[in-house]
Short mmCIF file of C-alpha atoms in Angstrom, two decimals:
data_model
loop_
_atom_site.label_atom_id
_atom_site.label_comp_id
_atom_site.label_asym_id
_atom_site.label_seq_id
_atom_site.Cartn_x
_atom_site.Cartn_y
_atom_site.Cartn_z
CA UNK A 1 36.28 -21.47 18.01
CA UNK A 2 33.88 -20.33 20.57
CA UNK A 3 30.75 -21.18 18.39
CA UNK A 4 32.03 -24.74 17.96
CA UNK A 5 32.52 -24.92 21.88
CA UNK A 6 28.69 -24.05 22.24
CA UNK A 7 27.44 -26.44 19.75
CA UNK A 8 29.72 -29.27 21.48
CA UNK A 9 28.32 -28.27 24.76
CA UNK A 10 24.74 -28.18 23.75
CA UNK A 11 25.20 -31.84 22.15
CA UNK A 12 26.88 -33.03 25.42
CA UNK A 13 24.27 -31.42 27.80
CA UNK A 14 21.58 -33.11 25.72
CA UNK A 15 23.40 -36.63 26.06
CA UNK A 16 24.88 -36.06 29.41
CA UNK A 17 21.73 -35.32 31.24
CA UNK A 18 19.79 -37.90 29.46
CA UNK A 19 22.27 -40.28 31.10
CA UNK A 20 22.54 -39.10 34.46
CA UNK A 21 18.68 -38.40 34.61
CA UNK A 22 17.08 -41.23 32.85
CA UNK A 23 13.69 -40.97 32.05
CA UNK A 24 11.51 -44.14 32.41
CA UNK A 25 12.69 -46.50 29.01
CA UNK A 26 13.48 -43.09 27.07
CA UNK A 27 13.78 -45.32 23.79
CA UNK A 28 10.36 -46.82 24.63
CA UNK A 29 8.76 -43.71 25.29
CA UNK A 30 10.09 -41.93 22.05
CA UNK A 31 9.11 -45.08 19.83
CA UNK A 32 5.70 -44.85 21.43
CA UNK A 33 5.11 -41.27 20.62
CA UNK A 34 6.43 -41.98 16.82
CA UNK A 35 4.08 -44.92 16.61
CA UNK A 36 1.03 -42.73 17.54
CA UNK A 37 2.20 -40.21 14.83
CA UNK A 38 2.57 -42.59 12.18
CA UNK A 39 -0.98 -43.71 12.95
CA UNK A 40 -2.21 -40.43 12.08
CA UNK A 41 -0.22 -39.31 9.36
CA UNK A 42 2.84 -40.71 7.43
CA UNK A 43 4.61 -37.20 8.27
CA UNK A 44 5.68 -37.72 11.94
CA UNK A 45 7.36 -34.42 12.63
CA UNK A 46 7.93 -30.79 10.94
CA UNK A 47 11.55 -29.60 10.94
CA UNK A 48 11.96 -25.92 10.03
CA UNK A 49 14.93 -23.87 8.76
CA UNK A 50 14.49 -20.49 7.89
CA UNK A 51 14.87 -16.58 8.67
CA UNK A 52 12.44 -14.20 10.17
CA UNK A 53 9.37 -15.47 8.05
CA UNK A 54 9.67 -18.77 10.29
CA UNK A 55 11.24 -17.63 13.83
CA UNK A 56 10.01 -14.86 15.99
CA UNK A 57 13.38 -14.32 17.80
CA UNK A 58 13.19 -17.02 20.50
CA UNK A 59 16.00 -19.28 18.95
CA UNK A 60 18.95 -18.19 20.92
CA UNK A 61 20.68 -19.08 24.41
CA UNK A 62 20.01 -15.32 25.27
CA UNK A 63 16.22 -15.26 24.79
CA UNK A 64 14.62 -13.41 26.00
CA UNK A 65 17.26 -11.17 27.81
CA UNK A 66 18.58 -10.11 24.43
CA UNK A 67 16.46 -8.73 21.67
CA UNK A 68 17.49 -10.04 18.41
CA UNK A 69 16.10 -7.23 16.19
CA UNK A 70 14.83 -3.95 16.01
CA UNK A 71 11.43 -5.17 14.91
CA UNK A 72 9.59 -7.89 16.67
CA UNK A 73 6.54 -10.38 15.71
CA UNK A 74 6.77 -11.53 19.22
CA UNK A 75 7.00 -14.99 20.78
CA UNK A 76 3.81 -15.33 23.03
CA UNK A 77 1.88 -17.04 20.41
CA UNK A 78 -1.38 -14.97 21.32
CA UNK A 79 -0.46 -11.91 18.83
CA UNK A 80 1.07 -13.12 15.86
CA UNK A 81 1.49 -16.96 14.81
CA UNK A 82 4.00 -17.67 11.97
CA UNK A 83 3.88 -20.31 9.06
CA UNK A 84 5.35 -23.38 10.92
CA UNK A 85 3.04 -23.43 13.85
CA UNK A 86 0.21 -23.13 11.34
CA UNK A 87 1.42 -25.87 9.18
CA UNK A 88 2.05 -27.97 12.29
CA UNK A 89 -1.45 -27.46 13.36
CA UNK A 90 -2.66 -28.71 10.19
CA UNK A 91 -0.51 -31.59 10.36
CA UNK A 92 -1.93 -32.48 13.86
CA UNK A 93 1.26 -31.51 15.55
CA UNK A 94 2.08 -29.43 18.56
CA UNK A 95 3.92 -25.79 17.75
CA UNK A 96 7.39 -26.47 16.80
CA UNK A 97 9.91 -25.81 19.60
CA UNK A 98 13.11 -23.67 19.02
CA UNK A 99 16.21 -25.64 18.77
CA UNK A 100 17.66 -23.69 21.54
CA UNK A 101 14.52 -24.23 23.59
CA UNK A 102 14.68 -28.20 23.57
CA UNK A 103 14.43 -29.87 26.96
CA UNK A 104 16.88 -32.87 25.71
CA UNK A 105 14.24 -35.36 25.16
CA UNK A 106 14.31 -37.71 22.08
CA UNK A 107 10.62 -37.78 22.06
CA UNK A 108 10.50 -34.31 21.72
CA UNK A 109 12.86 -33.78 18.95
CA UNK A 110 11.30 -36.30 16.79
CA UNK A 111 8.01 -34.34 16.82
CA UNK A 112 10.11 -31.59 15.07
CA UNK A 113 12.21 -28.57 15.68
CA UNK A 114 12.66 -24.92 14.40
CA UNK A 115 16.19 -24.09 13.51
CA UNK A 116 15.20 -20.88 12.04
CA UNK A 117 16.52 -17.54 13.27
CA UNK A 118 15.64 -13.83 13.31
CA UNK A 119 17.32 -12.68 11.06
CA UNK A 120 18.75 -15.20 9.12
CA UNK A 121 20.36 -15.45 5.58
CA UNK A 122 21.54 -17.80 3.14
CA UNK A 123 24.70 -16.03 2.50
CA UNK A 124 27.00 -16.27 5.58
CA UNK A 125 28.42 -12.49 6.29
CA UNK A 126 25.41 -10.86 4.48
CA UNK A 127 24.13 -9.19 7.93
CA UNK A 128 27.55 -7.53 8.73
CA UNK A 129 27.83 -3.91 10.11
CA UNK A 130 26.49 -3.50 13.48
CA UNK A 131 26.10 -7.39 14.20
CA UNK A 132 29.86 -8.05 13.61
CA UNK A 133 31.53 -9.58 16.63
CA UNK A 134 28.57 -11.52 18.19
CA UNK A 135 26.37 -12.50 15.10
CA UNK A 136 27.95 -16.13 15.02
CA UNK A 137 26.45 -16.83 18.49
CA UNK A 138 23.12 -15.49 17.88
CA UNK A 139 22.07 -15.17 14.08
CA UNK A 140 21.97 -18.60 12.36
CA UNK A 141 22.70 -18.62 8.54
CA UNK A 142 21.62 -21.36 6.50
CA UNK A 143 24.85 -23.37 6.62
CA UNK A 144 24.66 -23.09 10.58
CA UNK A 145 21.09 -24.36 10.68
CA UNK A 146 21.87 -27.58 8.37
CA UNK A 147 24.73 -28.16 10.88
CA UNK A 148 22.10 -27.93 13.95
CA UNK A 149 19.91 -30.47 11.85
CA UNK A 150 22.95 -32.91 11.81
CA UNK A 151 23.64 -32.38 15.23
CA UNK A 152 19.93 -33.22 16.38
CA UNK A 153 20.07 -36.38 14.25
CA UNK A 154 23.19 -37.34 16.12
CA UNK A 155 21.63 -36.87 19.22
CA UNK A 156 18.76 -39.08 18.22
CA UNK A 157 21.24 -41.69 16.86
CA UNK A 158 22.95 -41.93 20.19
CA UNK A 159 19.73 -42.32 22.14
CA UNK A 160 17.44 -44.34 19.84
CA UNK A 161 20.01 -45.86 17.29
CA UNK A 162 20.79 -45.32 13.50
CA UNK A 163 17.69 -46.81 12.26
CA UNK A 164 15.45 -44.34 14.35
CA UNK A 165 17.36 -41.37 13.54
CA UNK A 166 17.09 -42.24 9.62
CA UNK A 167 13.32 -42.97 10.02
CA UNK A 168 13.13 -39.52 11.83
CA UNK A 169 14.69 -37.85 8.99
CA UNK A 170 12.92 -39.67 6.26
CA UNK A 171 9.19 -39.42 7.47
CA UNK A 172 9.26 -35.86 8.66
CA UNK A 173 8.55 -32.93 6.26
CA UNK A 174 11.37 -30.31 6.44
CA UNK A 175 10.25 -26.57 5.47
CA UNK A 176 12.91 -24.07 4.24
CA UNK A 177 12.04 -20.50 4.19
CA UNK A 178 15.16 -18.31 3.29
CA UNK A 179 15.85 -15.35 1.13
CA UNK A 180 13.74 -12.68 2.82
CA UNK A 181 16.51 -11.33 4.99
CA UNK A 182 19.06 -11.69 2.15
CA UNK A 183 16.91 -9.45 -0.12
CA UNK A 184 15.93 -6.93 2.69
CA UNK A 185 19.64 -6.19 3.37
CA UNK A 186 20.32 -5.99 -0.77
CA UNK A 187 17.40 -3.48 -0.93
CA UNK A 188 17.91 -1.47 2.43
CA UNK A 189 19.49 1.88 2.23
CA UNK A 190 22.97 2.32 3.57
CA UNK A 191 25.98 0.06 3.90
CA UNK A 192 24.64 -3.42 3.51
CA UNK A 193 23.14 -2.76 0.16
CA UNK A 194 26.23 -0.44 -1.04
CA UNK A 195 28.26 -3.52 -0.14
CA UNK A 196 26.32 -6.22 -1.52
CA UNK A 197 24.86 -5.02 -4.84
CA UNK A 198 28.43 -3.94 -6.60
CA UNK A 199 29.76 -7.30 -5.07
CA UNK A 200 27.37 -9.69 -6.68
CA UNK A 201 25.36 -7.83 -9.07
CA UNK A 202 21.30 -8.33 -8.49
CA UNK A 203 21.04 -11.13 -10.68
CA UNK A 204 24.27 -12.75 -9.72
CA UNK A 205 22.98 -12.43 -6.21
CA UNK A 206 20.05 -14.41 -7.03
CA UNK A 207 22.31 -17.32 -8.69
CA UNK A 208 24.39 -17.57 -5.57
CA UNK A 209 21.48 -17.78 -3.30
CA UNK A 210 19.82 -20.51 -5.43
CA UNK A 211 23.13 -22.56 -5.62
CA UNK A 212 23.69 -22.27 -1.94
CA UNK A 213 20.08 -23.56 -1.27
CA UNK A 214 20.14 -26.20 -3.73
CA UNK A 215 23.44 -27.49 -2.19
CA UNK A 216 21.75 -27.33 1.42
CA UNK A 217 19.05 -29.43 0.29
CA UNK A 218 21.31 -31.96 -1.27
CA UNK A 219 23.28 -32.25 2.14
CA UNK A 220 20.20 -32.81 3.99
CA UNK A 221 19.19 -35.63 1.31
CA UNK A 222 22.73 -37.11 2.04
CA UNK A 223 21.61 -37.11 6.03
CA UNK A 224 18.14 -39.26 4.80
CA UNK A 225 15.81 -36.16 4.48
CA UNK A 226 13.06 -36.99 1.88
CA UNK A 227 10.38 -34.60 2.25
CA UNK A 228 11.09 -31.02 1.59
CA UNK A 229 8.90 -27.83 1.07
CA UNK A 230 10.87 -24.83 0.15
CA UNK A 231 8.92 -21.37 0.59
CA UNK A 232 9.64 -18.65 -1.91
CA UNK A 233 10.24 -15.03 -1.17
CA UNK A 234 7.28 -12.75 -0.86
CA UNK A 235 6.66 -9.26 -2.58
CA UNK A 236 9.05 -7.28 -0.66
CA UNK A 237 8.49 -4.37 -2.88
CA UNK A 238 5.13 -4.15 -0.94
CA UNK A 239 6.71 -4.13 2.45
CA UNK A 240 6.14 -1.06 4.46
CA UNK A 241 9.92 -0.70 4.94
CA UNK A 242 10.66 -0.88 1.05
CA UNK A 243 7.56 1.26 0.19
CA UNK A 244 8.92 3.75 2.84
CA UNK A 245 12.49 4.00 1.44
CA UNK A 246 11.01 4.39 -2.19
CA UNK A 247 8.30 6.91 -1.76
CA UNK A 248 10.24 9.29 -3.63
CA UNK A 249 9.46 7.37 -6.82
CA UNK A 250 6.20 5.74 -6.01
CA UNK A 251 3.89 7.99 -8.06
CA UNK A 252 0.71 6.82 -5.63
CA UNK A 253 1.71 3.14 -6.35
CA UNK A 254 1.52 0.77 -3.45
CA UNK A 255 4.77 -1.42 -4.54
CA UNK A 256 8.11 -0.79 -5.68
CA UNK A 257 7.90 -2.83 -8.90
CA UNK A 258 11.70 -2.94 -9.69
CA UNK A 259 12.08 -4.63 -6.17
CA UNK A 260 9.05 -7.13 -7.07
CA UNK A 261 10.44 -7.90 -10.42
CA UNK A 262 13.85 -8.97 -8.82
CA UNK A 263 12.35 -10.89 -6.36
CA UNK A 264 9.75 -12.83 -8.86
CA UNK A 265 12.75 -13.78 -11.04
CA UNK A 266 14.60 -15.12 -8.15
CA UNK A 267 11.40 -17.17 -7.32
CA UNK A 268 10.92 -18.54 -10.67
CA UNK A 269 14.33 -19.90 -11.19
CA UNK A 270 14.32 -21.24 -7.71
CA UNK A 271 11.24 -23.14 -8.59
CA UNK A 272 12.79 -24.40 -11.93
CA UNK A 273 15.99 -25.60 -10.16
CA UNK A 274 14.17 -27.37 -7.55
CA UNK A 275 12.13 -29.04 -10.50
CA UNK A 276 15.25 -30.57 -11.79
CA UNK A 277 16.67 -31.51 -8.35
CA UNK A 278 13.51 -33.57 -7.92
CA UNK A 279 14.42 -35.79 -10.58
CA UNK A 280 17.98 -36.06 -9.65
CA UNK A 281 17.23 -37.20 -6.15
CA UNK A 282 15.98 -40.60 -6.17
CA UNK A 283 13.07 -40.99 -3.49
CA UNK A 284 13.09 -37.51 -2.67
CA UNK A 285 9.83 -35.29 -2.99
CA UNK A 286 10.88 -31.46 -3.06
CA UNK A 287 7.92 -28.79 -3.39
CA UNK A 288 8.03 -25.15 -3.97
CA UNK A 289 5.41 -22.96 -2.61
CA UNK A 290 4.81 -19.64 -4.18
CA UNK A 291 4.59 -17.39 -1.26
CA UNK A 292 4.69 -14.40 -3.81
CA UNK A 293 1.91 -15.51 -5.76
CA UNK A 294 -0.22 -15.93 -2.87
CA UNK A 295 0.51 -12.53 -1.17
CA UNK A 296 0.05 -10.76 -4.59
CA UNK A 297 -3.49 -12.40 -4.88
CA UNK A 298 -4.23 -10.84 -1.43
CA UNK A 299 -2.82 -7.55 -2.31
CA UNK A 300 -4.80 -7.60 -5.55
CA UNK A 301 -8.08 -8.74 -3.84
CA UNK A 302 -8.05 -7.40 -0.42
CA UNK A 303 -11.68 -7.08 0.55
CA UNK A 304 -12.36 -10.63 -0.58
CA UNK A 305 -10.11 -11.85 2.13
CA UNK A 306 -11.14 -9.52 4.55
CA UNK A 307 -8.22 -6.96 4.41
CA UNK A 308 -8.73 -3.18 4.72
CA UNK A 309 -5.29 -2.04 4.46
CA UNK A 310 -2.36 -3.52 2.30
CA UNK A 311 0.19 -0.86 2.51
CA UNK A 312 0.81 0.26 6.18
CA UNK A 313 2.30 -1.74 9.04
CA UNK A 314 0.17 -2.72 12.00
CA UNK A 315 3.21 -2.03 14.21
CA UNK A 316 5.79 0.44 13.31
CA UNK A 317 6.48 4.22 13.16
CA UNK A 318 6.72 6.63 10.36
CA UNK A 319 5.06 6.72 7.19
CA UNK A 320 3.73 3.47 6.19
CA UNK A 321 4.90 2.24 9.61
CA UNK A 322 8.06 1.65 7.63
CA UNK A 323 10.63 4.01 9.38
CA UNK A 324 10.80 2.03 12.84
CA UNK A 325 9.84 -1.55 13.41
CA UNK A 326 7.65 -2.82 16.23
CA UNK A 327 9.42 -2.51 19.59
CA UNK A 328 6.51 -3.32 21.98
CA UNK A 329 3.09 -4.70 21.46
CA UNK A 330 1.55 -1.63 22.77
CA UNK A 331 2.61 -0.19 19.43
CA UNK A 332 0.36 -2.40 17.48
CA UNK A 333 -2.71 -1.18 15.69
CA UNK A 334 -6.25 -2.31 17.23
CA UNK A 335 -7.11 -4.50 14.13
CA UNK A 336 -4.15 -6.61 13.06
CA UNK A 337 -6.57 -8.89 11.18
CA UNK A 338 -7.43 -6.09 8.79
CA UNK A 339 -3.61 -5.52 7.75
CA UNK A 340 -1.52 -7.49 5.20
CA UNK A 341 1.63 -6.30 7.00
CA UNK A 342 2.58 -6.58 10.68
CA UNK A 343 5.86 -4.63 10.61
CA UNK A 344 8.61 -3.67 8.30
CA UNK A 345 8.90 -7.06 6.09
CA UNK A 346 6.70 -9.52 8.23
CA UNK A 347 2.93 -10.31 7.44
CA UNK A 348 0.22 -10.62 9.95
CA UNK A 349 -1.21 -14.05 11.17
CA UNK A 350 -4.40 -13.37 9.16
CA UNK A 351 -1.93 -13.61 6.06
CA UNK A 352 -0.01 -16.43 7.45
CA UNK A 353 -2.86 -18.34 7.93
CA UNK A 354 -4.17 -17.97 4.43
CA UNK A 355 -0.84 -18.78 2.98
CA UNK A 356 -0.92 -22.07 5.47
CA UNK A 357 -4.38 -22.93 4.16
CA UNK A 358 -3.19 -22.39 0.26
CA UNK A 359 -0.08 -24.61 0.92
CA UNK A 360 -1.98 -27.17 2.57
CA UNK A 361 -4.38 -27.70 0.09
CA UNK A 362 -5.43 -25.83 -3.12
CA UNK A 363 -8.17 -23.57 -2.59
CA UNK A 364 -11.57 -24.11 -4.78
CA UNK A 365 -12.83 -20.65 -3.93
CA UNK A 366 -9.93 -18.50 -5.02
CA UNK A 367 -8.18 -21.16 -7.42
CA UNK A 368 -4.95 -20.41 -5.59
CA UNK A 369 -2.48 -23.33 -5.52
CA UNK A 370 0.69 -22.30 -4.06
CA UNK A 371 2.69 -25.58 -3.84
CA UNK A 372 4.07 -27.32 -6.79
CA UNK A 373 4.07 -30.07 -7.91
CA UNK A 374 1.98 -31.08 -5.04
CA UNK A 375 0.43 -29.41 -1.97
CA UNK A 376 1.99 -30.00 1.39
CA UNK A 377 -1.03 -32.18 2.56
CA UNK A 378 -0.10 -34.75 -0.25
CA UNK A 379 3.51 -34.46 0.83
CA UNK A 380 2.83 -34.96 4.23
CA UNK A 381 0.54 -37.99 3.57
CA UNK A 382 2.87 -39.85 1.27
CA UNK A 383 3.97 -43.20 2.40
CA UNK A 384 7.49 -43.05 3.64
CA UNK A 385 10.13 -44.96 1.55
CA UNK A 386 12.35 -47.15 3.43
CA UNK A 387 15.44 -45.22 4.79
#
């Protein structure tokens, strides 16, 4: 009940203040911004849903007063840019603002919103334990983020009309990046893993994640969303935290292969299911981007891409920087660009930039094509079908 009141209050504030303190012809101003974006590219906005792979921790009422996690990528933009802002840059758009940081203008919403949360999971209740009691106010699961999308489109409809809201949904690129935090909980030592593994089984866990993600895409489609890019889960078996926890059986290897095999199987099944979904939803264009394959290309050939360290976190404490996460920028290494990993599970901006490039358009030099059946540049440039 408390959460519903907070969400209703947010919608009320966005609408109420737009009425009490009207901007000069708000509908016309928003229409002008959308028209300008249309002139540059058919994709007028970037909407982002996801976990810590797409959000630095600022998507909460309480930011920056309340830290959201025990490891941070920081939100000042100078140290560590994440994939959404790098994709937005390639689309000619400004950085994507967090949902809870919106100023209430329809024009700002129509350029894009980041609904992502740090952390966030596909399955509600995965992040239990120490977060119980206040996670529903701070940590936004997949279903919660989809509800936020609906609320945003409702505000656009109230301010600009139903046609403009449909246009905003159908002409935008929606980027979904989930699964990392679900699997991080599954593979971690302690109560989370002990609770999840017996309940679902590791392959059953994957089937459930894919089922929920597919349903979310169908729900977005029913809200006139037509262009969707789904990012796969990276090789968590190479992440500093997983390597640190699995050092007893590594035998000098840089990755925990069992973990990578489970994640790779999840990605393959998700990719196949999305291909089928593409043919089921008329007018939709759904793309899967193989983050796992891109990262393994970097890990296998670090010197080619300018990396010196593929195993240790740039910001962390303990062996491999995997025991304690990044609590302050002062903890970071002096050369983040030479590291693949930023902290326990997150990649550095250098890796994110390569993934953004390869997702945007195939690389002729490395022959890396992350997104299939088409790259994000083609997806964003496609003519919009009538809503």
